[in-house]
């Protein structure tokens, strides 16, 4: 750890600097994207007056105290330049602990590779030098880890610190099987946390720990309900030149029980494209598997291949996702259950749902995800022209969807990166709609972290490993210090520099 800039975090770190470290499971990750659970039981030295827990991770994480989630923030710790900065979240957890002298409490966390060593941040195994650029500046994560410091202040004024060290336990276990920003989430409701073993110190991160900024929130005030739900099975009008039109066999309204059988697809329209996560309540047999794909639009017309359709009209159009899977694989336990992914997000309006066994859904919702909270929004503009009002609404939804930890671009596919030019064009409009000062201040810090040794800046920040990798190797401010991609253009038609 080089230095801590938050006084509150510094105080905690100072007390236990010798024992508080990043820790990883003893075993290596069984698969790409695997999630791990970390846990520590401890006894209070005396009666507790106040408890503060400062947490961060190499990867997207959720922390809990005695089985209760800590904080309302989403997708912690956000996206940063991997080798330079990790954001620390500090919480008052006094009310979550058993405060009696000698009482035992349990701290835990689930950590996934998101924004650290998932598909978005992991460089391809085989990639030419012009794509990598300066390899020394390709600072991407390799392994998930967790770091937490709990400070207990006792009634007599003395203190105790419980930091992550080799006394913690961890394993790749629990219902969250795997997750990633591009990949989505795999969740098996039948799995329990088991097989926890000792941890080992992880020294991969050597940058700064900074107070959390541009936090991500679930916009519960903007929850979307289904505008339309229908089940399709079979196709009409298919030919060598067209996928045809999906046959609608049942339609449902919000509030009705929705039945889905193997071989069918449930299509849900939430009426608004945005960055969000879906949630549902479902009943079925243990072992039934749901596959849920998110998309911005549906295949159209008669599914003509010449129009770029990738399936029958009326089904989700997925080709625009490119290499991002952007989906959920959910395995049921017995009985009625509720689920919402907490380690990824999607850019979508539509969902396509399939199942391996009969299930019944009682409820579907879509909850927007953004770093622009309700309190940050400045106000609304309403005119007498419906088209102008729609334009204003589009700008607002674009702000909510793209200001997500960094000013992302294209939240539906394998991109979601902070393009500097896009930010420059939109930031004035964004400031009319919301107080973006903290958000943009965080982004400027990211920009400084990503600055090349030559002084030049990257085209997008933070760095990431995507199909747009050639742009990583090209500075945003000049064309002299970076190795150029063929024809000087990045995939997708962007011209670096």
Short mmCIF file of C-alpha atoms in Angstrom, two decimals:
data_model
loop_
_atom_site.label_atom_id
_atom_site.label_comp_id
_atom_site.label_asym_id
_atom_site.label_seq_id
_atom_site.Cartn_x
_atom_site.Cartn_y
_atom_site.Cartn_z
CA UNK A 1 0.00 0.00 0.00
CA UNK A 2 1.59 3.30 -1.05
CA UNK A 3 -0.63 5.82 0.71
CA UNK A 4 -4.21 6.36 1.83
CA UNK A 5 -5.83 9.74 1.23
CA UNK A 6 -8.96 9.33 3.34
CA UNK A 7 -8.49 10.28 7.00
CA UNK A 8 -11.14 7.82 8.15
CA UNK A 9 -9.63 4.98 6.14
CA UNK A 10 -6.14 6.05 7.20
CA UNK A 11 -7.06 5.81 10.87
CA UNK A 12 -8.27 2.27 10.44
CA UNK A 13 -5.30 1.27 8.30
CA UNK A 14 -2.81 2.81 10.71
CA UNK A 15 -3.99 0.67 13.61
CA UNK A 16 -3.65 -2.61 11.74
CA UNK A 17 -1.29 -1.92 8.85
CA UNK A 18 0.78 -4.98 9.74
CA UNK A 19 -2.10 -7.46 9.47
CA UNK A 20 -4.63 -6.00 7.02
CA UNK A 21 -3.90 -7.15 3.48
CA UNK A 22 -5.66 -8.31 0.34
CA UNK A 23 -6.37 -12.04 0.61
CA UNK A 24 -7.32 -14.66 -2.00
CA UNK A 25 -8.57 -18.25 -1.71
CA UNK A 26 -5.85 -20.87 -1.31
CA UNK A 27 -7.10 -22.67 -4.40
CA UNK A 28 -6.81 -21.21 -7.86
CA UNK A 29 -9.97 -20.16 -9.67
CA UNK A 30 -11.64 -23.30 -11.08
CA UNK A 31 -12.95 -21.45 -14.15
CA UNK A 32 -12.80 -18.00 -15.68
CA UNK A 33 -15.26 -15.77 -13.89
CA UNK A 34 -15.62 -17.91 -10.75
CA UNK A 35 -16.91 -16.14 -7.62
CA UNK A 36 -15.45 -16.67 -4.14
CA UNK A 37 -16.80 -16.29 -0.61
CA UNK A 38 -14.62 -14.88 2.20
CA UNK A 39 -15.49 -15.25 5.89
CA UNK A 40 -14.16 -14.42 9.36
CA UNK A 41 -15.64 -15.12 12.82
CA UNK A 42 -14.41 -13.04 15.75
CA UNK A 43 -15.31 -12.31 19.36
CA UNK A 44 -15.74 -8.82 20.77
CA UNK A 45 -13.03 -7.96 23.27
CA UNK A 46 -15.52 -5.85 25.26
CA UNK A 47 -18.97 -4.31 24.83
CA UNK A 48 -19.04 -2.44 21.51
CA UNK A 49 -19.99 1.23 21.30
CA UNK A 50 -19.32 1.73 17.57
CA UNK A 51 -18.15 -0.39 14.64
CA UNK A 52 -16.87 0.88 11.28
CA UNK A 53 -15.91 -1.42 8.40
CA UNK A 54 -13.78 -0.24 5.46
CA UNK A 55 -13.94 -2.69 2.54
CA UNK A 56 -12.71 -3.07 -1.00
CA UNK A 57 -11.79 -5.86 -3.40
CA UNK A 58 -10.03 -6.86 -6.55
CA UNK A 59 -13.31 -7.45 -8.35
CA UNK A 60 -16.97 -6.58 -7.86
CA UNK A 61 -18.09 -7.51 -4.35
CA UNK A 62 -20.85 -7.49 -1.74
CA UNK A 63 -20.03 -7.49 1.98
CA UNK A 64 -22.17 -8.81 4.83
CA UNK A 65 -22.13 -8.75 8.63
CA UNK A 66 -23.93 -11.62 10.36
CA UNK A 67 -25.62 -12.47 7.07
CA UNK A 68 -27.01 -8.96 6.48
CA UNK A 69 -25.84 -6.95 3.46
CA UNK A 70 -23.70 -3.93 4.29
CA UNK A 71 -24.62 -0.70 2.49
CA UNK A 72 -26.95 0.07 -0.41
CA UNK A 73 -24.22 0.66 -2.98
CA UNK A 74 -24.24 -1.51 -6.08
CA UNK A 75 -21.39 -3.04 -8.10
CA UNK A 76 -18.71 -2.03 -5.59
CA UNK A 77 -15.98 -0.83 -5.98
CA UNK A 78 -16.70 0.43 -9.51
CA UNK A 79 -14.29 0.58 -12.42
CA UNK A 80 -10.84 2.11 -11.95
CA UNK A 81 -7.40 1.81 -13.51
CA UNK A 82 -6.50 -1.62 -12.12
CA UNK A 83 -2.88 -0.99 -11.24
CA UNK A 84 -3.36 2.48 -9.83
CA UNK A 85 -6.46 2.71 -7.65
CA UNK A 86 -9.03 0.76 -5.62
CA UNK A 87 -11.99 2.53 -4.05
CA UNK A 88 -12.66 1.88 -0.35
CA UNK A 89 -16.20 1.91 1.08
CA UNK A 90 -16.53 2.73 4.76
CA UNK A 91 -19.71 1.73 6.62
CA UNK A 92 -21.07 2.10 10.13
CA UNK A 93 -22.02 -1.51 10.93
CA UNK A 94 -22.76 -1.02 14.63
CA UNK A 95 -26.39 -2.01 14.18
CA UNK A 96 -25.46 -5.22 12.34
CA UNK A 97 -23.28 -6.65 15.11
CA UNK A 98 -23.98 -8.39 18.40
CA UNK A 99 -22.44 -5.71 20.60
CA UNK A 100 -22.19 -7.67 23.85
CA UNK A 101 -18.79 -8.31 25.39
CA UNK A 102 -17.44 -11.66 24.16
CA UNK A 103 -20.20 -12.08 21.55
CA UNK A 104 -19.25 -13.77 18.27
CA UNK A 105 -19.87 -12.02 14.96
CA UNK A 106 -19.30 -13.15 11.37
CA UNK A 107 -17.99 -10.96 8.54
CA UNK A 108 -18.27 -12.21 4.97
CA UNK A 109 -18.01 -11.10 1.36
CA UNK A 110 -18.67 -12.48 -2.09
CA UNK A 111 -16.16 -11.33 -4.71
CA UNK A 112 -16.44 -11.76 -8.48
CA UNK A 113 -13.92 -10.88 -11.23
CA UNK A 114 -15.93 -7.91 -12.55
CA UNK A 115 -13.86 -4.87 -13.57
CA UNK A 116 -10.71 -6.64 -12.41
CA UNK A 117 -10.00 -9.91 -14.21
CA UNK A 118 -13.21 -10.59 -16.15
CA UNK A 119 -13.59 -10.55 -19.92
CA UNK A 120 -13.69 -6.76 -19.96
CA UNK A 121 -10.35 -6.35 -18.18
CA UNK A 122 -8.52 -9.53 -19.17
CA UNK A 123 -6.25 -9.25 -22.23
CA UNK A 124 -6.59 -11.97 -24.86
CA UNK A 125 -4.13 -14.85 -24.50
CA UNK A 126 -2.89 -14.35 -28.05
CA UNK A 127 -2.69 -10.77 -29.26
CA UNK A 128 -0.21 -8.99 -31.48
CA UNK A 129 2.06 -6.26 -30.15
CA UNK A 130 0.26 -3.44 -31.98
CA UNK A 131 -2.88 -4.38 -30.04
CA UNK A 132 -1.14 -4.47 -26.68
CA UNK A 133 0.77 -1.25 -27.18
CA UNK A 134 3.16 -0.65 -24.29
CA UNK A 135 2.87 -3.89 -22.29
CA UNK A 136 4.21 -2.27 -19.13
CA UNK A 137 1.19 0.03 -19.11
CA UNK A 138 -1.32 -2.77 -19.65
CA UNK A 139 -2.24 -2.87 -15.98
CA UNK A 140 -5.01 -5.42 -15.75
CA UNK A 141 -5.97 -7.65 -12.83
CA UNK A 142 -5.14 -11.34 -12.62
CA UNK A 143 -6.90 -12.71 -9.51
CA UNK A 144 -9.76 -11.70 -7.24
CA UNK A 145 -9.03 -10.70 -3.64
CA UNK A 146 -10.76 -9.05 -0.67
CA UNK A 147 -9.58 -6.48 1.85
CA UNK A 148 -11.48 -5.28 4.90
CA UNK A 149 -10.72 -3.51 8.17
CA UNK A 150 -13.30 -3.49 10.94
CA UNK A 151 -12.63 -1.11 13.82
CA UNK A 152 -14.50 -1.70 17.06
CA UNK A 153 -14.61 1.07 19.63
CA UNK A 154 -15.58 -0.28 23.05
CA UNK A 155 -17.58 1.37 25.81
CA UNK A 156 -14.39 2.04 27.78
CA UNK A 157 -12.80 3.88 24.84
CA UNK A 158 -10.37 1.12 23.84
CA UNK A 159 -10.43 -0.32 20.33
CA UNK A 160 -10.01 -3.58 18.43
CA UNK A 161 -9.30 -4.01 14.74
CA UNK A 162 -10.31 -7.06 12.72
CA UNK A 163 -8.45 -6.96 9.41
CA UNK A 164 -8.15 -9.39 6.53
CA UNK A 165 -5.20 -11.66 7.20
CA UNK A 166 -4.37 -15.35 7.03
CA UNK A 167 -6.92 -16.16 9.75
CA UNK A 168 -9.74 -15.62 7.25
CA UNK A 169 -11.37 -18.45 5.30
CA UNK A 170 -12.39 -18.53 1.64
CA UNK A 171 -13.42 -20.79 -1.23
CA UNK A 172 -14.99 -20.70 -4.66
CA UNK A 173 -18.40 -21.64 -3.34
CA UNK A 174 -21.92 -20.33 -2.75
CA UNK A 175 -24.88 -19.68 -5.07
CA UNK A 176 -23.05 -17.12 -7.22
CA UNK A 177 -21.13 -19.47 -9.51
CA UNK A 178 -19.54 -16.84 -11.74
CA UNK A 179 -20.06 -13.29 -12.94
CA UNK A 180 -18.55 -10.60 -15.14
CA UNK A 181 -19.51 -7.24 -16.57
CA UNK A 182 -19.73 -8.60 -20.14
CA UNK A 183 -20.52 -12.19 -19.22
CA UNK A 184 -23.53 -11.65 -16.96
CA UNK A 185 -24.17 -13.90 -13.96
CA UNK A 186 -24.46 -17.63 -13.31
CA UNK A 187 -26.48 -18.40 -10.16
CA UNK A 188 -27.39 -21.77 -8.68
CA UNK A 189 -29.94 -21.36 -5.90
CA UNK A 190 -29.25 -24.90 -4.68
CA UNK A 191 -25.62 -24.21 -3.77
CA UNK A 192 -24.61 -23.40 -0.22
CA UNK A 193 -21.47 -21.85 1.20
CA UNK A 194 -19.22 -24.77 2.14
CA UNK A 195 -15.65 -25.99 2.05
CA UNK A 196 -14.09 -22.77 3.31
CA UNK A 197 -10.33 -23.04 3.79
CA UNK A 198 -7.45 -20.79 4.69
CA UNK A 199 -6.51 -17.82 2.53
CA UNK A 200 -3.21 -16.52 1.23
CA UNK A 201 -1.94 -12.99 0.95
CA UNK A 202 -2.39 -11.33 -2.44
CA UNK A 203 0.22 -8.71 -3.35
CA UNK A 204 -0.97 -8.01 -6.88
CA UNK A 205 -2.37 -4.55 -6.16
CA UNK A 206 0.28 -1.94 -5.28
CA UNK A 207 -1.62 1.26 -6.02
CA UNK A 208 -3.60 3.69 -3.88
CA UNK A 209 -6.67 3.05 -1.77
CA UNK A 210 -9.02 6.02 -2.16
CA UNK A 211 -12.41 6.90 -0.68
CA UNK A 212 -15.23 5.67 -2.89
CA UNK A 213 -16.52 8.17 -5.46
CA UNK A 214 -19.13 8.08 -8.24
CA UNK A 215 -20.85 5.26 -6.39
CA UNK A 216 -23.33 3.11 -8.27
CA UNK A 217 -26.92 2.81 -7.10
CA UNK A 218 -30.05 0.87 -7.95
CA UNK A 219 -32.63 3.48 -8.96
CA UNK A 220 -35.58 1.99 -7.09
CA UNK A 221 -37.58 5.13 -7.89
CA UNK A 222 -37.42 4.29 -11.60
CA UNK A 223 -38.30 0.57 -11.52
CA UNK A 224 -39.85 -0.51 -14.83
CA UNK A 225 -42.76 -2.94 -15.19
CA UNK A 226 -43.38 -5.07 -18.29
CA UNK A 227 -45.20 -3.24 -21.08
CA UNK A 228 -45.76 -6.50 -22.93
CA UNK A 229 -45.09 -10.21 -22.27
CA UNK A 230 -45.68 -13.03 -24.73
CA UNK A 231 -44.56 -16.62 -25.24
CA UNK A 232 -43.37 -17.83 -28.65
CA UNK A 233 -42.90 -21.33 -30.04
CA UNK A 234 -42.26 -22.26 -33.63
CA UNK A 235 -41.79 -20.07 -36.70
CA UNK A 236 -43.89 -19.04 -39.68
CA UNK A 237 -42.53 -18.06 -43.08
CA UNK A 238 -38.95 -19.26 -42.67
CA UNK A 239 -36.83 -19.63 -45.81
CA UNK A 240 -33.20 -19.71 -46.85
CA UNK A 241 -33.24 -15.90 -46.92
CA UNK A 242 -35.30 -15.25 -43.77
CA UNK A 243 -35.66 -16.58 -40.26
CA UNK A 244 -39.41 -16.03 -40.45
CA UNK A 245 -41.71 -14.74 -37.72
CA UNK A 246 -41.92 -16.28 -34.25
CA UNK A 247 -45.40 -17.69 -33.48
CA UNK A 248 -46.97 -16.10 -30.40
CA UNK A 249 -48.90 -18.76 -28.46
CA UNK A 250 -49.73 -16.86 -25.25
CA UNK A 251 -49.80 -13.27 -24.00
CA UNK A 252 -49.67 -12.05 -20.42
CA UNK A 253 -50.21 -8.79 -18.55
CA UNK A 254 -48.18 -7.64 -15.57
CA UNK A 255 -49.62 -9.19 -12.42
CA UNK A 256 -50.64 -12.44 -14.08
CA UNK A 257 -48.84 -15.72 -13.46
CA UNK A 258 -46.66 -16.43 -16.49
CA UNK A 259 -46.26 -20.10 -17.45
CA UNK A 260 -43.22 -21.18 -19.46
CA UNK A 261 -42.51 -24.66 -20.83
CA UNK A 262 -39.37 -26.21 -22.36
CA UNK A 263 -39.10 -25.36 -26.05
CA UNK A 264 -40.81 -21.98 -25.57
CA UNK A 265 -39.40 -18.47 -25.17
CA UNK A 266 -40.87 -15.75 -23.01
CA UNK A 267 -40.25 -12.29 -24.49
CA UNK A 268 -40.57 -9.30 -22.15
CA UNK A 269 -40.70 -5.65 -23.23
CA UNK A 270 -40.01 -3.11 -20.45
CA UNK A 271 -40.67 -0.18 -22.75
CA UNK A 272 -37.40 1.67 -22.08
CA UNK A 273 -33.84 0.91 -23.09
CA UNK A 274 -31.42 1.60 -20.22
CA UNK A 275 -28.66 0.24 -18.01
CA UNK A 276 -30.48 -1.99 -15.56
CA UNK A 277 -30.81 -5.40 -13.95
CA UNK A 278 -33.91 -7.64 -14.16
CA UNK A 279 -35.54 -9.35 -11.20
CA UNK A 280 -38.19 -12.03 -10.94
CA UNK A 281 -40.12 -14.35 -8.67
CA UNK A 282 -40.45 -17.92 -9.91
CA UNK A 283 -41.78 -21.30 -8.82
CA UNK A 284 -40.51 -24.60 -10.17
CA UNK A 285 -38.60 -27.81 -9.53
CA UNK A 286 -35.08 -27.83 -8.18
CA UNK A 287 -32.65 -28.17 -11.07
CA UNK A 288 -34.76 -26.31 -13.61
CA UNK A 289 -32.47 -24.00 -15.58
CA UNK A 290 -33.41 -20.57 -16.87
CA UNK A 291 -31.44 -18.79 -19.58
CA UNK A 292 -32.13 -15.09 -19.86
CA UNK A 293 -30.70 -12.89 -22.62
CA UNK A 294 -30.90 -9.10 -22.62
CA UNK A 295 -31.20 -7.02 -25.80
CA UNK A 296 -31.89 -3.49 -26.97
CA UNK A 297 -34.19 -4.48 -29.82
CA UNK A 298 -36.08 -7.33 -31.44
CA UNK A 299 -35.59 -8.99 -34.78
CA UNK A 300 -37.97 -7.31 -37.17
CA UNK A 301 -40.11 -7.59 -40.31
CA UNK A 302 -40.02 -11.24 -41.43
CA UNK A 303 -36.55 -11.97 -40.10
CA UNK A 304 -34.87 -11.25 -43.42
CA UNK A 305 -31.17 -12.07 -43.23
CA UNK A 306 -30.41 -9.24 -45.64
CA UNK A 307 -31.69 -6.79 -43.02
CA UNK A 308 -29.21 -8.10 -40.45
CA UNK A 309 -31.67 -10.11 -38.38
CA UNK A 310 -30.15 -12.95 -36.37
CA UNK A 311 -33.39 -14.82 -35.60
CA UNK A 312 -37.14 -14.88 -36.15
CA UNK A 313 -38.98 -11.58 -35.97
CA UNK A 314 -40.30 -10.92 -32.47
CA UNK A 315 -37.32 -12.50 -30.67
CA UNK A 316 -34.39 -10.63 -29.08
CA UNK A 317 -31.73 -9.39 -31.50
CA UNK A 318 -28.35 -10.43 -30.06
CA UNK A 319 -25.82 -9.80 -32.83
CA UNK A 320 -25.17 -6.28 -31.53
CA UNK A 321 -23.81 -7.73 -28.28
CA UNK A 322 -20.78 -8.98 -30.20
CA UNK A 323 -18.59 -10.99 -27.81
CA UNK A 324 -20.52 -10.03 -24.66
CA UNK A 325 -22.88 -12.80 -23.55
CA UNK A 326 -24.95 -10.34 -21.49
CA UNK A 327 -27.17 -12.94 -19.91
CA UNK A 328 -28.19 -14.87 -16.82
CA UNK A 329 -28.07 -18.60 -16.19
CA UNK A 330 -30.23 -19.35 -13.16
CA UNK A 331 -30.78 -22.80 -11.61
CA UNK A 332 -33.81 -23.16 -9.35
CA UNK A 333 -34.10 -24.65 -5.91
CA UNK A 334 -37.46 -26.11 -4.84
CA UNK A 335 -40.44 -23.82 -4.34
CA UNK A 336 -40.98 -20.13 -4.82
CA UNK A 337 -37.89 -17.93 -4.98
CA UNK A 338 -36.82 -14.41 -5.93
CA UNK A 339 -33.65 -13.31 -7.71
CA UNK A 340 -31.85 -10.23 -8.99
CA UNK A 341 -28.23 -10.26 -10.24
CA UNK A 342 -25.89 -8.16 -8.09
CA UNK A 343 -22.54 -8.57 -9.83
CA UNK A 344 -23.25 -7.37 -13.36
CA UNK A 345 -25.55 -5.11 -15.33
CA UNK A 346 -27.08 -4.98 -18.79
CA UNK A 347 -28.09 -2.41 -21.41
CA UNK A 348 -31.51 -3.57 -22.60
CA UNK A 349 -35.21 -3.07 -23.16
CA UNK A 350 -36.12 -6.68 -23.95
CA UNK A 351 -35.50 -10.05 -22.33
CA UNK A 352 -35.73 -13.50 -23.87
CA UNK A 353 -36.26 -16.31 -21.34
CA UNK A 354 -36.08 -20.07 -21.86
CA UNK A 355 -36.33 -22.99 -19.41
CA UNK A 356 -35.42 -26.68 -19.22
CA UNK A 357 -38.47 -27.56 -17.05
CA UNK A 358 -41.92 -26.02 -16.52
CA UNK A 359 -41.86 -22.88 -14.36
CA UNK A 360 -44.32 -20.15 -13.35
CA UNK A 361 -43.24 -16.53 -12.93
CA UNK A 362 -45.19 -14.33 -10.53
CA UNK A 363 -43.37 -11.08 -11.16
CA UNK A 364 -40.86 -9.38 -13.47
CA UNK A 365 -39.19 -5.99 -12.94
CA UNK A 366 -36.29 -4.01 -14.41
CA UNK A 367 -34.34 -1.73 -12.06
CA UNK A 368 -32.14 0.99 -13.62
CA UNK A 369 -28.51 1.15 -12.47
CA UNK A 370 -26.63 4.46 -12.42
CA UNK A 371 -24.10 6.67 -10.67
CA UNK A 372 -26.64 9.48 -11.03
CA UNK A 373 -28.87 9.24 -7.98
CA UNK A 374 -32.27 10.82 -7.54
CA UNK A 375 -30.73 13.45 -5.25
CA UNK A 376 -28.22 14.46 -7.94
CA UNK A 377 -30.84 15.26 -10.55
CA UNK A 378 -31.46 19.01 -10.84
CA UNK A 379 -34.97 19.14 -12.31
CA UNK A 380 -37.13 18.49 -15.34
CA UNK A 381 -38.12 20.32 -18.52
CA UNK A 382 -41.58 19.83 -20.04
CA UNK A 383 -42.68 21.53 -23.26
CA UNK A 384 -45.85 21.55 -25.29
CA UNK A 385 -44.26 19.44 -28.00
CA UNK A 386 -44.34 15.66 -27.50
CA UNK A 387 -41.33 15.09 -29.74
CA UNK A 388 -39.21 17.60 -27.85
CA UNK A 389 -40.28 15.97 -24.61
CA UNK A 390 -39.20 12.60 -25.99
CA UNK A 391 -35.83 14.07 -26.97
CA UNK A 392 -35.37 15.43 -23.45
CA UNK A 393 -36.33 12.04 -21.98
CA UNK A 394 -33.82 10.32 -24.27
CA UNK A 395 -31.06 12.64 -23.07
CA UNK A 396 -31.94 11.95 -19.44
CA UNK A 397 -32.02 8.18 -19.93
CA UNK A 398 -28.71 8.41 -21.80
CA UNK A 399 -27.23 10.24 -18.82
CA UNK A 400 -28.56 7.70 -16.32
CA UNK A 401 -27.40 4.74 -18.39
CA UNK A 402 -23.95 5.93 -19.40
CA UNK A 403 -22.83 7.69 -16.21
CA UNK A 404 -22.10 4.45 -14.42
CA UNK A 405 -18.83 4.57 -12.46
CA UNK A 406 -17.25 6.02 -15.61
CA UNK A 407 -18.92 7.77 -18.58
CA UNK A 408 -19.44 4.51 -20.43
CA UNK A 409 -20.38 4.05 -24.06
CA UNK A 410 -22.75 1.37 -25.36
CA UNK A 411 -23.75 -0.38 -22.11
CA UNK A 412 -25.34 -3.30 -23.95
CA UNK A 413 -22.33 -4.84 -25.69
CA UNK A 414 -18.62 -5.60 -25.26
CA UNK A 415 -17.62 -1.97 -24.75
CA UNK A 416 -18.94 0.05 -21.76
CA UNK A 417 -15.77 2.13 -21.68
CA UNK A 418 -15.19 5.78 -20.87
CA UNK A 419 -14.44 7.29 -24.27
CA UNK A 420 -12.83 10.68 -23.69
CA UNK A 421 -14.30 12.26 -26.82
CA UNK A 422 -17.83 11.08 -26.01
CA UNK A 423 -17.45 12.50 -22.51
CA UNK A 424 -16.26 15.84 -23.83
CA UNK A 425 -19.27 16.16 -26.15
CA UNK A 426 -21.90 15.22 -23.56
CA UNK A 427 -20.62 16.64 -20.28
CA UNK A 428 -22.21 20.09 -20.71
CA UNK A 429 -25.65 18.57 -21.36
CA UNK A 430 -25.19 16.19 -18.44
CA UNK A 431 -24.50 19.10 -16.08
CA UNK A 432 -27.88 20.64 -16.90
CA UNK A 433 -29.65 17.49 -15.80
CA UNK A 434 -27.66 16.52 -12.71
CA UNK A 435 -24.90 17.57 -10.34
CA UNK A 436 -22.08 15.68 -12.04
CA UNK A 437 -19.16 17.34 -10.23
CA UNK A 438 -18.15 14.34 -8.09
CA UNK A 439 -18.65 11.94 -10.97
CA UNK A 440 -16.46 13.92 -13.38
CA UNK A 441 -13.87 14.55 -10.66
CA UNK A 442 -13.57 10.78 -10.25
CA UNK A 443 -13.23 10.39 -14.02
CA UNK A 444 -10.46 12.99 -14.17
CA UNK A 445 -8.64 10.98 -11.50
CA UNK A 446 -9.03 7.92 -13.71
CA UNK A 447 -7.67 9.96 -16.60
CA UNK A 448 -4.58 10.91 -14.64
CA UNK A 449 -4.09 7.29 -13.58
CA UNK A 450 -4.19 6.17 -17.22
CA UNK A 451 -1.81 8.85 -18.49
CA UNK A 452 1.12 7.37 -20.41
CA UNK A 453 4.73 7.92 -19.42
CA UNK A 454 5.05 10.27 -22.40
CA UNK A 455 2.33 12.49 -20.95
CA UNK A 456 -0.34 11.51 -23.46
CA UNK A 457 -3.81 10.22 -22.59
CA UNK A 458 -5.68 7.16 -23.81
CA UNK A 459 -8.75 7.28 -26.04
CA UNK A 460 -10.80 5.60 -23.33
CA UNK A 461 -10.30 5.38 -19.59
CA UNK A 462 -10.01 3.21 -17.53
CA UNK A 463 -8.05 0.76 -19.65
CA UNK A 464 -9.72 -2.45 -20.77
CA UNK A 465 -9.26 -5.48 -22.98
CA UNK A 466 -11.97 -5.49 -25.65
CA UNK A 467 -12.28 -5.90 -29.36
CA UNK A 468 -11.42 -2.18 -29.47
CA UNK A 469 -7.98 -2.97 -28.07
CA UNK A 470 -6.12 -1.08 -30.85
CA UNK A 471 -7.44 2.15 -29.37
CA UNK A 472 -5.67 1.27 -26.12
CA UNK A 473 -2.39 1.61 -27.93
CA UNK A 474 -3.15 5.04 -29.33
CA UNK A 475 -3.04 8.27 -27.38
CA UNK A 476 -5.96 10.63 -27.41
CA UNK A 477 -3.79 13.72 -27.61
CA UNK A 478 -1.18 12.87 -30.24
CA UNK A 479 -0.11 10.27 -32.80
CA UNK A 480 3.58 10.14 -32.11
CA UNK A 481 4.13 8.07 -28.97
CA UNK A 482 1.98 4.99 -29.66
CA UNK A 483 2.10 2.12 -32.07
CA UNK A 484 -0.69 2.64 -34.56
CA UNK A 485 -3.20 0.04 -35.64
CA UNK A 486 -3.54 -0.78 -39.37
CA UNK A 487 -4.98 2.19 -41.29
CA UNK A 488 -4.89 4.16 -38.04
CA UNK A 489 -8.46 3.22 -37.12
CA UNK A 490 -9.99 1.30 -34.27
CA UNK A 491 -12.70 -1.31 -34.86
CA UNK A 492 -16.14 0.24 -35.08
CA UNK A 493 -14.89 3.06 -37.30
CA UNK A 494 -13.37 5.23 -34.57
CA UNK A 495 -10.26 7.17 -35.46
CA UNK A 496 -7.89 7.35 -32.49
CA UNK A 497 -6.29 10.67 -31.66
#
